[in-house]
CSV table of C-alpha atoms in Angstrom, one decimal:
chain,number,residue,atom,x,y,z
A,7,MET,CA,-20.3,36.7,-4.3
A,8,GLU,CA,-18.5,35.6,-7.3
A,9,ASP,CA,-15.6,34.9,-5.3
A,10,LEU,CA,-17.1,32.7,-2.9
A,11,THR,CA,-18.7,30.7,-5.8
A,12,ARG,CA,-15.2,30.4,-7.7
A,13,CYS,CA,-13.8,29.2,-4.0
A,14,GLY,CA,-16.8,26.9,-3.5
A,15,LEU,CA,-16.4,25.2,-7.0
A,16,SER,CA,-12.5,25.2,-6.7
A,17,ARG,CA,-12.8,23.2,-3.4
A,18,TRP,CA,-15.5,21.0,-5.0
A,19,ASN,CA,-13.4,20.0,-8.0
A,20,THR,CA,-10.3,19.4,-5.9
A,21,TRP,CA,-12.4,16.9,-3.8
A,22,ASN,CA,-13.9,15.4,-6.7
A,23,ILE,CA,-10.5,14.7,-8.2
A,24,THR,CA,-8.5,13.6,-5.2
A,25,ARG,CA,-11.2,11.7,-3.8
A,26,TRP,CA,-12.8,9.8,-6.7
A,27,LEU,CA,-10.4,9.8,-9.6
A,28,PHE,CA,-7.2,9.4,-7.4
A,29,PRO,CA,-8.3,6.2,-5.6
A,30,LEU,CA,-9.9,4.9,-8.9
A,31,LEU,CA,-6.3,5.3,-10.7
A,32,ALA,CA,-4.8,3.9,-7.6
A,33,GLY,CA,-6.5,0.6,-7.6
A,34,ILE,CA,-5.8,0.2,-11.3
A,35,PHE,CA,-2.2,1.0,-11.0
A,36,TYR,CA,-1.8,-1.2,-8.2
A,37,ILE,CA,-3.5,-4.2,-9.6
A,38,LEU,CA,-1.3,-3.6,-12.9
A,39,GLY,CA,1.5,-4.7,-10.8
A,40,PHE,CA,0.3,-8.3,-10.7
A,41,PRO,CA,-1.0,-10.9,-13.0
A,42,SER,CA,-4.5,-10.6,-13.9
A,43,PHE,CA,-6.6,-10.3,-17.2
A,44,LEU,CA,-5.3,-7.0,-18.0
A,45,PRO,CA,-2.7,-7.0,-20.9
A,46,PHE,CA,0.3,-6.1,-19.0
A,47,ASN,CA,1.8,-5.6,-15.6
A,48,PHE,CA,5.0,-3.9,-14.1
A,49,PHE,CA,6.3,-4.3,-10.7
A,50,LEU,CA,6.7,-0.6,-9.9
A,51,PHE,CA,3.0,0.2,-10.8
A,52,PRO,CA,1.7,-0.7,-6.9
A,53,ILE,CA,4.0,2.1,-5.7
A,54,ILE,CA,2.5,4.6,-8.1
A,55,GLY,CA,-1.0,3.4,-7.1
A,56,LEU,CA,-0.3,3.8,-3.2
A,57,VAL,CA,1.1,7.3,-3.9
A,58,LEU,CA,-2.3,8.2,-5.4
A,59,LEU,CA,-4.3,6.6,-2.6
A,60,PHE,CA,-2.1,7.8,0.2
A,61,ARG,CA,-2.0,11.5,-1.2
A,62,CYS,CA,-6.0,11.4,-0.4
A,63,ILE,CA,-5.3,9.9,3.3
A,64,LEU,CA,-2.1,11.5,4.4
A,65,VAL,CA,-2.8,15.0,2.8
A,66,ASP,CA,-3.3,16.5,6.6
A,67,ILE,CA,-0.4,15.1,8.4
A,68,ASN,CA,2.2,17.8,9.1
A,69,VAL,CA,5.0,18.7,11.3
A,70,ASP,CA,4.6,22.5,12.2
A,71,ALA,CA,7.0,25.2,12.7
A,72,ASN,CA,7.6,24.4,16.2
A,73,SER,CA,8.7,20.8,15.6
A,74,GLU,CA,5.1,19.5,16.9
A,75,ILE,CA,3.5,16.7,15.3
A,76,THR,CA,-0.1,17.8,14.4
A,77,GLY,CA,-2.8,17.2,12.1
A,78,THR,CA,-5.2,19.8,10.6
A,79,HIS,CA,-8.8,18.9,9.8
A,80,ARG,CA,-9.3,15.3,8.4
A,81,ASP,CA,-12.4,14.6,6.4
A,82,LEU,CA,-12.6,10.9,7.6
A,83,LYS,CA,-15.7,10.4,5.6
A,84,ALA,CA,-13.9,11.3,2.3
A,85,GLU,CA,-10.9,9.1,3.3
A,86,LEU,CA,-13.2,6.3,3.7
A,87,ILE,CA,-14.8,6.7,0.4
A,88,SER,CA,-11.2,6.9,-1.1
A,89,LEU,CA,-10.7,3.4,0.5
A,90,ILE,CA,-13.7,1.9,-0.7
A,91,ILE,CA,-13.2,2.9,-4.2
A,92,PHE,CA,-9.7,1.7,-4.2
A,93,PHE,CA,-10.8,-1.7,-2.7
A,94,VAL,CA,-13.6,-2.1,-5.2
A,95,VAL,CA,-11.3,-1.8,-8.0
A,96,ILE,CA,-8.9,-4.2,-6.6
A,97,ASN,CA,-11.7,-6.8,-5.7
A,98,PHE,CA,-13.2,-6.4,-9.3
A,99,VAL,CA,-9.9,-6.8,-11.4
A,100,GLY,CA,-8.2,-9.2,-8.9
A,101,TYR,CA,-10.9,-11.4,-7.6
A,102,GLY,CA,-13.4,-11.5,-10.2
A,103,TRP,CA,-13.2,-15.3,-10.1
A,104,LEU,CA,-14.9,-15.3,-6.8
A,105,SER,CA,-18.4,-15.4,-8.1
A,106,GLN,CA,-17.8,-18.6,-10.2
A,107,THR,CA,-16.0,-20.1,-7.2
A,108,LEU,CA,-19.0,-19.6,-4.9
A,109,GLN,CA,-21.0,-21.0,-7.4
A,110,GLU,CA,-19.1,-24.0,-8.4
A,111,PHE,CA,-17.8,-25.0,-5.0
A,112,GLY,CA,-20.1,-23.2,-2.5
A,113,GLU,CA,-23.4,-24.2,-4.5
A,114,ILE,CA,-24.4,-20.6,-4.2
A,115,SER,CA,-26.5,-19.7,-7.2
A,116,PRO,CA,-26.9,-16.3,-8.9
A,117,PRO,CA,-27.5,-13.6,-8.2
A,118,ILE,CA,-26.3,-14.4,-4.3
A,119,ASN,CA,-22.9,-15.5,-5.5
A,120,TYR,CA,-22.2,-12.1,-7.3
A,121,LEU,CA,-23.6,-10.3,-4.5
A,122,LEU,CA,-21.3,-12.0,-1.9
A,123,ALA,CA,-18.3,-11.6,-4.2
A,124,THR,CA,-19.0,-7.9,-4.6
A,125,PHE,CA,-18.9,-7.3,-1.0
A,126,TYR,CA,-15.6,-9.1,-0.6
A,127,PHE,CA,-14.0,-5.8,-1.2
A,128,LEU,CA,-14.7,-4.9,2.6
A,129,ILE,CA,-12.0,-7.7,3.5
A,130,VAL,CA,-9.9,-8.1,0.4
A,131,MET,CA,-7.1,-6.5,2.0
A,132,PRO,CA,-7.8,-5.9,5.8
A,133,HIS,CA,-4.3,-4.6,6.8
A,134,TYR,CA,-5.3,-1.2,5.1
A,135,TRP,CA,-8.1,-0.8,7.2
A,136,VAL,CA,-6.1,-1.6,10.5
A,137,PHE,CA,-3.3,0.7,9.2
A,138,TRP,CA,-5.8,3.5,8.5
A,139,LEU,CA,-7.6,3.1,11.8
A,140,LEU,CA,-4.0,3.2,13.6
A,141,LEU,CA,-3.2,6.5,11.8
A,142,ILE,CA,-6.2,8.0,13.0
A,143,LEU,CA,-5.8,6.9,16.7
A,144,GLY,CA,-2.0,7.7,16.4
A,145,GLU,CA,-2.7,11.2,15.4
A,146,ARG,CA,-5.4,11.9,17.9
A,147,PHE,CA,-3.2,10.6,20.6
A,148,LEU,CA,-0.1,12.8,19.6
A,149,LYS,CA,-2.5,15.9,19.6
A,150,LYS,CA,-3.9,14.8,22.8
A,151,ILE,CA,-0.6,14.7,24.7
A,152,LYS,CA,0.9,17.5,22.5
A,153,ILE,CA,4.0,15.7,21.9
A,154,LYS,CA,7.1,17.6,20.5
A,155,ASN,CA,9.8,16.1,18.4
A,156,LYS,CA,13.3,16.4,20.1
A,157,TYR,CA,14.8,16.8,16.7
A,158,LYS,CA,15.7,20.2,15.4
A,159,ASN,CA,16.1,19.0,11.8
A,160,LYS,CA,12.8,19.1,10.0
A,161,SER,CA,14.0,16.7,7.4
A,162,ASN,CA,14.9,14.3,10.0
A,163,ASN,CA,11.6,14.5,11.5
A,164,VAL,CA,9.9,13.5,8.4
A,165,VAL,CA,12.5,10.7,7.6
A,166,ILE,CA,11.7,9.1,11.1
A,167,MET,CA,8.1,9.7,10.8
A,168,ASN,CA,8.0,7.8,7.3
A,169,ILE,CA,10.3,5.1,8.7
A,170,ILE,CA,7.9,4.5,11.8
A,171,LEU,CA,4.8,4.3,9.5
A,172,ALA,CA,6.5,2.1,6.9
A,173,LEU,CA,7.4,-0.3,9.9
A,174,LEU,CA,3.7,-0.2,11.2
A,175,PHE,CA,2.4,-0.9,7.7
A,176,VAL,CA,4.6,-3.7,7.3
A,177,LEU,CA,3.5,-5.1,10.7
A,178,CYS,CA,-0.1,-4.8,9.7
A,179,GLU,CA,0.6,-6.5,6.5
A,180,TYR,CA,2.5,-9.3,8.0
A,181,TYR,CA,0.3,-9.9,11.1
A,182,ILE,CA,-3.1,-9.2,10.1
A,183,PRO,CA,-5.1,-12.5,8.9
A,184,VAL,CA,-6.7,-12.6,5.4
A,185,LEU,CA,-9.2,-15.1,4.0
A,186,PHE,CA,-7.6,-15.3,0.5
A,187,PRO,CA,-4.0,-14.1,0.0
A,188,PRO,CA,-4.0,-10.6,-1.2
A,189,PRO,CA,-1.4,-9.2,-3.5
A,190,TYR,CA,1.0,-7.8,-0.9
A,191,LEU,CA,3.1,-4.8,-1.8
A,192,GLY,CA,6.4,-6.8,-1.9
A,193,HIS,CA,4.9,-9.4,-4.1
A,194,ALA,CA,5.0,-7.5,-7.1
A,195,PHE,CA,8.9,-7.8,-7.0
A,196,MET,CA,8.4,-11.5,-8.0
A,197,GLN,CA,8.2,-10.1,-11.6
A,198,ILE,CA,11.9,-9.5,-11.7
A,199,THR,CA,13.2,-13.1,-10.7
A,200,PRO,CA,15.8,-14.1,-10.3
A,201,TYR,CA,17.1,-10.6,-9.5
A,202,LEU,CA,16.0,-10.8,-6.0
A,203,GLY,CA,19.4,-10.7,-4.1
A,204,MET,CA,17.8,-9.1,-0.9
A,205,ALA,CA,14.9,-11.7,-0.5
A,206,PRO,CA,16.9,-14.1,1.6
A,207,VAL,CA,17.6,-11.3,4.1
A,208,ALA,CA,13.9,-10.7,5.1
A,209,GLY,CA,11.7,-11.8,2.5
A,210,VAL,CA,8.6,-10.0,1.5
A,211,PRO,CA,8.3,-7.8,4.7
A,212,LEU,CA,11.6,-6.1,3.6
A,213,PHE,CA,10.4,-5.6,0.0
A,214,SER,CA,7.0,-4.0,1.3
A,215,PHE,CA,8.9,-1.9,3.9
A,216,VAL,CA,11.3,-0.1,1.3
A,217,SER,CA,8.4,0.2,-1.2
A,218,PHE,CA,6.0,2.0,1.2
A,219,TRP,CA,8.9,4.2,2.6
A,220,LEU,CA,9.4,5.2,-0.9
A,221,VAL,CA,5.5,5.7,-1.1
A,222,LEU,CA,5.4,7.9,2.0
A,223,SER,CA,8.3,10.0,0.4
A,224,LEU,CA,6.8,10.6,-2.9
A,225,VAL,CA,3.3,11.6,-1.1
A,226,GLY,CA,5.5,14.3,0.8
A,227,PHE,CA,7.0,15.5,-2.5
A,228,SER,CA,3.3,15.9,-3.9
A,229,ARG,CA,2.1,18.0,-1.2
A,230,LYS,CA,2.5,21.8,-0.7
A,231,GLN,CA,4.1,22.5,2.6
A,232,LYS,CA,5.5,25.9,3.9
A,233,GLN,CA,8.6,24.4,5.5
A,234,LYS,CA,9.4,22.3,2.6
A,235,GLN,CA,9.7,19.0,4.7
A,236,LYS,CA,10.8,16.3,2.3
A,237,ASP,CA,12.2,12.8,2.6
A,238,PHE,CA,15.1,12.4,0.3
A,239,LEU,CA,16.5,9.5,1.7
A,240,ALA,CA,13.9,7.1,0.8
A,241,PRO,CA,14.5,7.5,-3.0
A,242,VAL,CA,18.1,7.0,-2.3
A,243,VAL,CA,17.8,3.8,-0.3
A,244,PHE,CA,15.2,2.3,-2.7
A,245,LEU,CA,17.6,2.9,-5.7
A,246,LEU,CA,20.4,1.1,-3.8
A,247,PHE,CA,17.8,-1.7,-2.8
A,248,LEU,CA,17.2,-2.2,-6.3
A,249,CYS,CA,20.9,-2.2,-7.3
A,250,CYS,CA,21.6,-4.8,-4.7
A,251,ASN,CA,18.9,-7.0,-5.9
A,252,PHE,CA,20.3,-6.9,-9.4
A,253,LEU,CA,23.9,-7.1,-8.5
A,254,TYR,CA,23.3,-10.3,-6.5
A,255,PRO,CA,20.6,-12.2,-8.3
A,256,LEU,CA,19.5,-15.6,-6.5
A,257,PRO,CA,21.3,-18.8,-7.4
A,258,ARG,CA,19.5,-20.9,-10.0
A,259,LEU,CA,18.7,-24.2,-9.0
A,260,GLN,CA,20.2,-26.8,-11.2
A,261,GLU,CA,18.0,-29.2,-13.4
A,262,GLY,CA,18.1,-33.0,-13.5
A,263,ILE,CA,19.6,-33.4,-9.9
A,264,SER,CA,19.0,-37.1,-9.0
A,265,PRO,CA,17.4,-37.6,-5.4
A,266,LYS,CA,20.8,-39.6,-4.3
A,267,SER,CA,23.0,-36.8,-5.4
A,268,THR,CA,24.4,-34.1,-3.0
A,269,PRO,CA,22.1,-31.0,-3.2
A,270,GLN,CA,23.7,-28.0,-4.5
A,271,GLN,CA,23.6,-24.5,-2.9
A,272,GLY,CA,20.3,-22.9,-3.8
A,273,THR,CA,17.6,-21.0,-2.6
A,274,ARG,CA,15.1,-22.3,-0.2
A,275,ILE,CA,11.4,-21.6,-1.3
A,276,ARG,CA,8.0,-22.3,0.4
A,277,ILE,CA,5.1,-23.4,-1.9
A,278,VAL,CA,1.6,-22.9,-0.5
A,279,GLN,CA,-1.8,-23.4,-1.8
A,280,ALA,CA,-3.0,-20.1,-3.4
A,281,ASN,CA,-6.6,-20.1,-2.1
A,282,VAL,CA,-7.7,-19.8,1.6
A,283,GLY,CA,-5.3,-18.0,3.8
A,284,SER,CA,-3.1,-20.4,6.0
A,285,VAL,CA,-4.6,-18.8,9.1
A,286,PHE,CA,-8.2,-20.0,8.3
A,287,LYS,CA,-7.2,-23.5,7.1
Protein backbone atom coordinates (compact mmCIF):
# COMPACT_ATOMS: atom_id res chain seq x y z
CA MET A 1 0.00 0.00 0.00
CA GLU A 2 2.85 2.36 0.87
CA ASP A 3 4.55 1.52 -2.43
CA LEU A 4 1.40 2.44 -4.35
CA THR A 5 1.12 5.70 -2.42
CA ARG A 6 4.74 6.58 -3.12
CA CYS A 7 4.30 5.70 -6.78
CA GLY A 8 1.22 7.92 -7.00
CA LEU A 9 2.96 10.82 -5.28
CA SER A 10 5.99 10.39 -7.51
CA ARG A 11 3.85 10.50 -10.64
CA TRP A 12 1.95 13.53 -9.33
CA ASN A 13 5.20 15.37 -8.54
CA THR A 14 6.59 14.60 -11.99
CA TRP A 15 3.41 15.80 -13.67
CA ASN A 16 3.34 18.90 -11.47
CA ILE A 17 6.90 19.90 -12.40
CA THR A 18 6.80 19.15 -16.11
CA ARG A 19 3.27 20.43 -16.77
CA TRP A 20 3.29 23.57 -14.63
CA LEU A 21 6.81 24.71 -13.81
CA PHE A 22 8.43 23.86 -17.16
CA PRO A 23 5.90 25.81 -19.31
CA LEU A 24 6.12 28.74 -16.89
CA LEU A 25 9.91 28.83 -17.15
CA ALA A 26 9.62 28.24 -20.89
CA GLY A 27 7.56 31.40 -21.34
CA ILE A 28 9.97 33.42 -19.21
CA PHE A 29 13.04 32.19 -21.06
CA TYR A 30 11.40 32.65 -24.46
CA ILE A 31 10.42 36.27 -23.84
CA LEU A 32 13.88 36.99 -22.38
CA GLY A 33 15.18 36.62 -25.91
CA PHE A 34 13.38 39.80 -26.97
CA PRO A 35 13.20 43.42 -25.74
CA SER A 36 10.62 43.90 -22.98
CA PHE A 37 10.26 45.55 -19.60
CA LEU A 38 12.51 42.83 -18.19
CA PRO A 39 16.05 44.05 -17.33
CA PHE A 40 17.99 41.94 -19.84
CA ASN A 41 17.68 39.62 -22.83
CA PHE A 42 19.84 37.11 -24.68
CA PHE A 43 19.29 35.65 -28.14
CA LEU A 44 19.75 32.01 -27.06
CA PHE A 45 17.14 32.11 -24.28
CA PRO A 46 14.18 31.32 -26.61
CA ILE A 47 15.88 28.04 -27.52
CA ILE A 48 16.10 27.12 -23.83
CA GLY A 49 12.46 28.08 -23.39
CA LEU A 50 11.28 25.87 -26.23
CA VAL A 51 13.33 22.95 -24.93
CA LEU A 52 11.42 23.20 -21.64
CA LEU A 53 8.09 23.52 -23.46
CA PHE A 54 8.55 20.68 -25.94
CA ARG A 55 10.01 18.50 -23.22
CA CYS A 56 6.39 18.36 -22.03
CA ILE A 57 4.86 17.95 -25.48
CA LEU A 58 7.27 15.60 -27.29
CA VAL A 59 8.01 13.41 -24.30
CA ASP A 60 6.09 10.42 -25.68
CA ILE A 61 7.29 10.34 -29.29
CA ASN A 62 9.55 7.34 -29.91
CA VAL A 63 11.18 5.15 -32.53
CA ASP A 64 10.92 1.63 -31.21
CA ALA A 65 13.34 -1.28 -31.46
CA ASN A 66 11.83 -2.43 -34.76
CA SER A 67 12.49 0.99 -36.35
CA GLU A 68 8.76 1.65 -36.25
CA ILE A 69 7.56 5.18 -35.62
CA THR A 70 5.15 4.98 -32.72
CA GLY A 71 3.89 6.97 -29.81
CA THR A 72 2.93 5.85 -26.34
CA HIS A 73 0.03 7.19 -24.32
CA ARG A 74 -0.09 10.98 -24.67
CA ASP A 75 -1.84 13.17 -22.16
CA LEU A 76 -3.35 15.74 -24.53
CA LYS A 77 -5.06 17.56 -21.70
CA ALA A 78 -1.76 18.06 -19.90
CA GLU A 79 -0.10 19.18 -23.13
CA LEU A 80 -2.91 21.70 -23.65
CA ILE A 81 -2.35 23.07 -20.15
CA SER A 82 1.37 23.38 -20.86
CA LEU A 83 0.71 25.42 -24.01
CA ILE A 84 -1.79 27.66 -22.24
CA ILE A 85 0.66 28.45 -19.43
CA PHE A 86 3.37 29.20 -21.98
CA PHE A 87 1.15 31.56 -23.97
CA VAL A 88 -0.18 33.33 -20.88
CA VAL A 89 3.37 34.22 -19.86
CA ILE A 90 4.21 35.42 -23.38
CA ASN A 91 1.03 37.47 -23.50
CA PHE A 92 1.56 39.06 -20.08
CA VAL A 93 5.20 40.01 -20.60
CA GLY A 94 5.28 40.77 -24.31
CA TYR A 95 1.81 42.18 -24.92
CA GLY A 96 0.98 44.02 -21.72
CA TRP A 97 0.39 47.17 -23.75
CA LEU A 98 -2.71 45.71 -25.43
CA SER A 99 -5.10 46.81 -22.70
CA GLN A 100 -3.99 50.46 -22.96
CA THR A 101 -4.12 50.28 -26.76
CA LEU A 102 -7.69 48.98 -26.70
CA GLN A 103 -8.67 51.75 -24.31
CA GLU A 104 -6.91 54.54 -26.21
CA PHE A 105 -7.64 53.65 -29.82
CA GLY A 106 -10.58 51.28 -29.48
CA GLU A 107 -12.37 53.31 -26.83
CA ILE A 108 -12.94 50.14 -24.81
CA SER A 109 -13.11 51.07 -21.16
CA PRO A 110 -11.93 48.93 -18.22
CA PRO A 111 -12.38 46.18 -17.28
CA ILE A 112 -13.43 45.01 -20.76
CA ASN A 113 -10.11 46.09 -22.31
CA TYR A 114 -8.13 44.09 -19.73
CA LEU A 115 -10.37 41.07 -20.27
CA LEU A 116 -9.90 41.17 -24.05
CA ALA A 117 -6.15 41.67 -23.66
CA THR A 118 -5.98 38.69 -21.30
CA PHE A 119 -7.67 36.35 -23.77
CA TYR A 120 -5.27 37.39 -26.52
CA PHE A 121 -3.03 34.55 -25.35
CA LEU A 122 -5.23 32.23 -27.42
CA ILE A 123 -3.94 33.76 -30.68
CA VAL A 124 -0.66 35.35 -29.62
CA MET A 125 1.33 32.75 -31.61
CA PRO A 126 -1.19 30.66 -33.57
CA HIS A 127 1.46 28.70 -35.46
CA TYR A 128 2.26 26.79 -32.27
CA TRP A 129 -1.35 25.62 -32.01
CA VAL A 130 -1.30 24.48 -35.64
CA PHE A 131 2.06 22.74 -35.19
CA TRP A 132 0.78 20.92 -32.08
CA LEU A 133 -2.36 19.75 -33.88
CA LEU A 134 -0.28 18.55 -36.84
CA LEU A 135 1.92 16.58 -34.44
CA ILE A 136 -1.14 14.83 -33.01
CA LEU A 137 -2.65 14.09 -36.42
CA GLY A 138 0.69 12.98 -37.87
CA GLU A 139 1.38 10.61 -35.00
CA ARG A 140 -2.08 9.05 -35.26
CA PHE A 141 -1.69 8.66 -39.02
CA LEU A 142 1.68 6.94 -38.67
CA LYS A 143 0.33 4.60 -36.00
CA LYS A 144 -2.72 3.81 -38.11
CA ILE A 145 -0.81 2.78 -41.21
CA LYS A 146 1.99 1.24 -39.08
CA ILE A 147 4.68 2.79 -41.22
CA LYS A 148 8.17 1.43 -40.76
CA ASN A 149 11.31 3.40 -41.32
CA LYS A 150 13.50 2.02 -44.07
CA TYR A 151 16.69 3.22 -42.40
CA LYS A 152 18.42 0.75 -40.14
CA ASN A 153 20.56 3.31 -38.33
CA LYS A 154 18.46 4.58 -35.43
CA SER A 155 20.46 7.81 -35.11
CA ASN A 156 19.61 8.59 -38.72
CA ASN A 157 15.96 8.00 -37.92
CA VAL A 158 16.02 10.64 -35.21
CA VAL A 159 17.94 13.15 -37.35
CA ILE A 160 15.54 12.78 -40.27
CA MET A 161 12.51 13.07 -37.99
CA ASN A 162 13.91 16.20 -36.34
CA ILE A 163 14.63 17.81 -39.70
CA ILE A 164 11.10 17.08 -40.92
CA LEU A 165 9.57 18.49 -37.74
CA ALA A 166 11.79 21.58 -37.93
CA LEU A 167 10.71 22.17 -41.53
CA LEU A 168 7.07 21.73 -40.53
CA PHE A 169 7.51 24.22 -37.70
CA VAL A 170 9.05 26.82 -40.01
CA LEU A 171 6.26 26.38 -42.56
CA CYS A 172 3.69 26.96 -39.81
CA GLU A 173 5.61 29.98 -38.56
CA TYR A 174 5.93 31.47 -42.04
CA TYR A 175 2.45 30.87 -43.46
CA ILE A 176 0.06 31.01 -40.49
CA PRO A 177 -1.39 34.56 -40.36
CA VAL A 178 -1.17 36.55 -37.15
CA LEU A 179 -2.93 39.65 -35.86
CA PHE A 180 0.13 41.28 -34.28
CA PRO A 181 3.65 40.29 -35.34
CA PRO A 182 4.73 37.69 -32.75
CA PRO A 183 8.31 37.13 -31.57
CA TYR A 184 9.36 34.46 -34.04
CA LEU A 185 12.15 32.15 -32.98
CA GLY A 186 14.57 33.54 -35.56
CA HIS A 187 13.91 37.17 -34.58
CA ALA A 188 16.00 36.79 -31.43
CA PHE A 189 19.17 36.71 -33.51
CA MET A 190 18.73 40.38 -34.40
CA GLN A 191 20.52 41.10 -31.12
CA ILE A 192 23.83 40.05 -32.65
CA THR A 193 23.53 42.45 -35.62
CA PRO A 194 25.59 42.92 -37.79
CA TYR A 195 26.85 39.35 -37.29
CA LEU A 196 24.09 37.83 -39.37
CA GLY A 197 26.01 36.63 -42.39
CA MET A 198 23.45 33.92 -43.19
CA ALA A 199 20.49 36.31 -43.18
CA PRO A 200 20.65 37.08 -46.93
CA VAL A 201 20.44 33.34 -47.69
CA ALA A 202 16.94 32.63 -46.38
CA GLY A 203 16.16 35.27 -43.77
CA VAL A 204 14.27 34.55 -40.55
CA PRO A 205 13.00 31.07 -41.63
CA LEU A 206 16.58 29.80 -41.84
CA PHE A 207 17.38 31.00 -38.32
CA SER A 208 14.13 29.54 -37.00
CA PHE A 209 14.82 26.20 -38.71
CA VAL A 210 18.33 25.78 -37.31
CA SER A 211 17.20 26.89 -33.85
CA PHE A 212 14.19 24.58 -33.72
CA TRP A 213 16.25 21.67 -35.00
CA LEU A 214 18.57 22.28 -32.05
CA VAL A 215 15.53 22.44 -29.75
CA LEU A 216 14.37 18.99 -30.88
CA SER A 217 17.88 17.61 -30.45
CA LEU A 218 18.18 18.97 -26.90
CA VAL A 219 14.74 17.58 -26.06
CA GLY A 220 16.01 14.18 -27.20
CA PHE A 221 19.07 14.52 -24.96
CA SER A 222 16.81 15.23 -21.97
CA ARG A 223 14.70 12.10 -22.48
CA LYS A 224 15.51 8.69 -21.02
CA GLN A 225 15.47 6.23 -23.90
CA LYS A 226 16.48 2.60 -23.95
CA GLN A 227 17.94 2.81 -27.44
CA LYS A 228 19.91 5.99 -26.65
CA GLN A 229 18.60 7.70 -29.78
CA LYS A 230 20.29 11.07 -29.94
CA ASP A 231 20.67 13.70 -32.63
CA PHE A 232 24.30 14.84 -32.46
CA LEU A 233 24.17 16.49 -35.87
CA ALA A 234 21.94 19.42 -34.83
CA PRO A 235 24.37 20.92 -32.25
CA VAL A 236 27.22 20.66 -34.75
CA VAL A 237 25.18 22.36 -37.49
CA PHE A 238 24.06 25.07 -35.07
CA LEU A 239 27.64 25.84 -34.00
CA LEU A 240 28.78 25.98 -37.63
CA PHE A 241 25.81 28.21 -38.39
CA LEU A 242 26.80 30.62 -35.62
CA CYS A 243 30.40 30.64 -36.80
CA CYS A 244 29.34 31.51 -40.35
CA ASN A 245 27.27 34.41 -39.06
CA PHE A 246 30.15 35.82 -37.06
CA LEU A 247 32.79 35.18 -39.73
CA TYR A 248 30.76 36.88 -42.47
CA PRO A 249 28.99 39.87 -40.88
CA LEU A 250 26.57 42.01 -42.82
CA PRO A 251 28.20 44.94 -44.65
CA ARG A 252 27.55 48.24 -42.93
CA LEU A 253 25.68 50.94 -44.82
CA GLN A 254 27.77 54.05 -45.28
CA GLU A 255 26.51 57.24 -43.71
CA GLY A 256 26.15 60.53 -45.53
CA ILE A 257 25.46 59.18 -49.02
CA SER A 258 23.80 61.80 -51.18
CA PRO A 259 20.77 60.83 -53.31
CA LYS A 260 22.72 61.47 -56.52
CA SER A 261 25.71 59.37 -55.57
CA THR A 262 26.16 55.79 -56.69
CA PRO A 263 24.77 53.47 -54.01
CA GLN A 264 27.34 51.29 -52.30
CA GLN A 265 26.93 47.59 -51.92
CA GLY A 266 24.89 46.99 -48.80
CA THR A 267 22.15 44.94 -47.29
CA ARG A 268 18.61 45.20 -48.61
CA ILE A 269 16.16 45.57 -45.76
CA ARG A 270 12.40 45.95 -45.47
CA ILE A 271 10.81 48.13 -42.80
CA VAL A 272 7.21 47.42 -41.83
CA GLN A 273 4.84 48.94 -39.33
CA ALA A 274 5.11 46.88 -36.17
CA ASN A 275 1.46 46.64 -35.20
CA VAL A 276 -1.23 44.83 -37.19
CA GLY A 277 0.06 41.94 -39.30
CA SER A 278 0.27 42.51 -43.03
CA VAL A 279 -2.25 39.73 -43.68
CA PHE A 280 -4.98 41.66 -41.84
CA LYS A 281 -4.20 45.15 -43.19
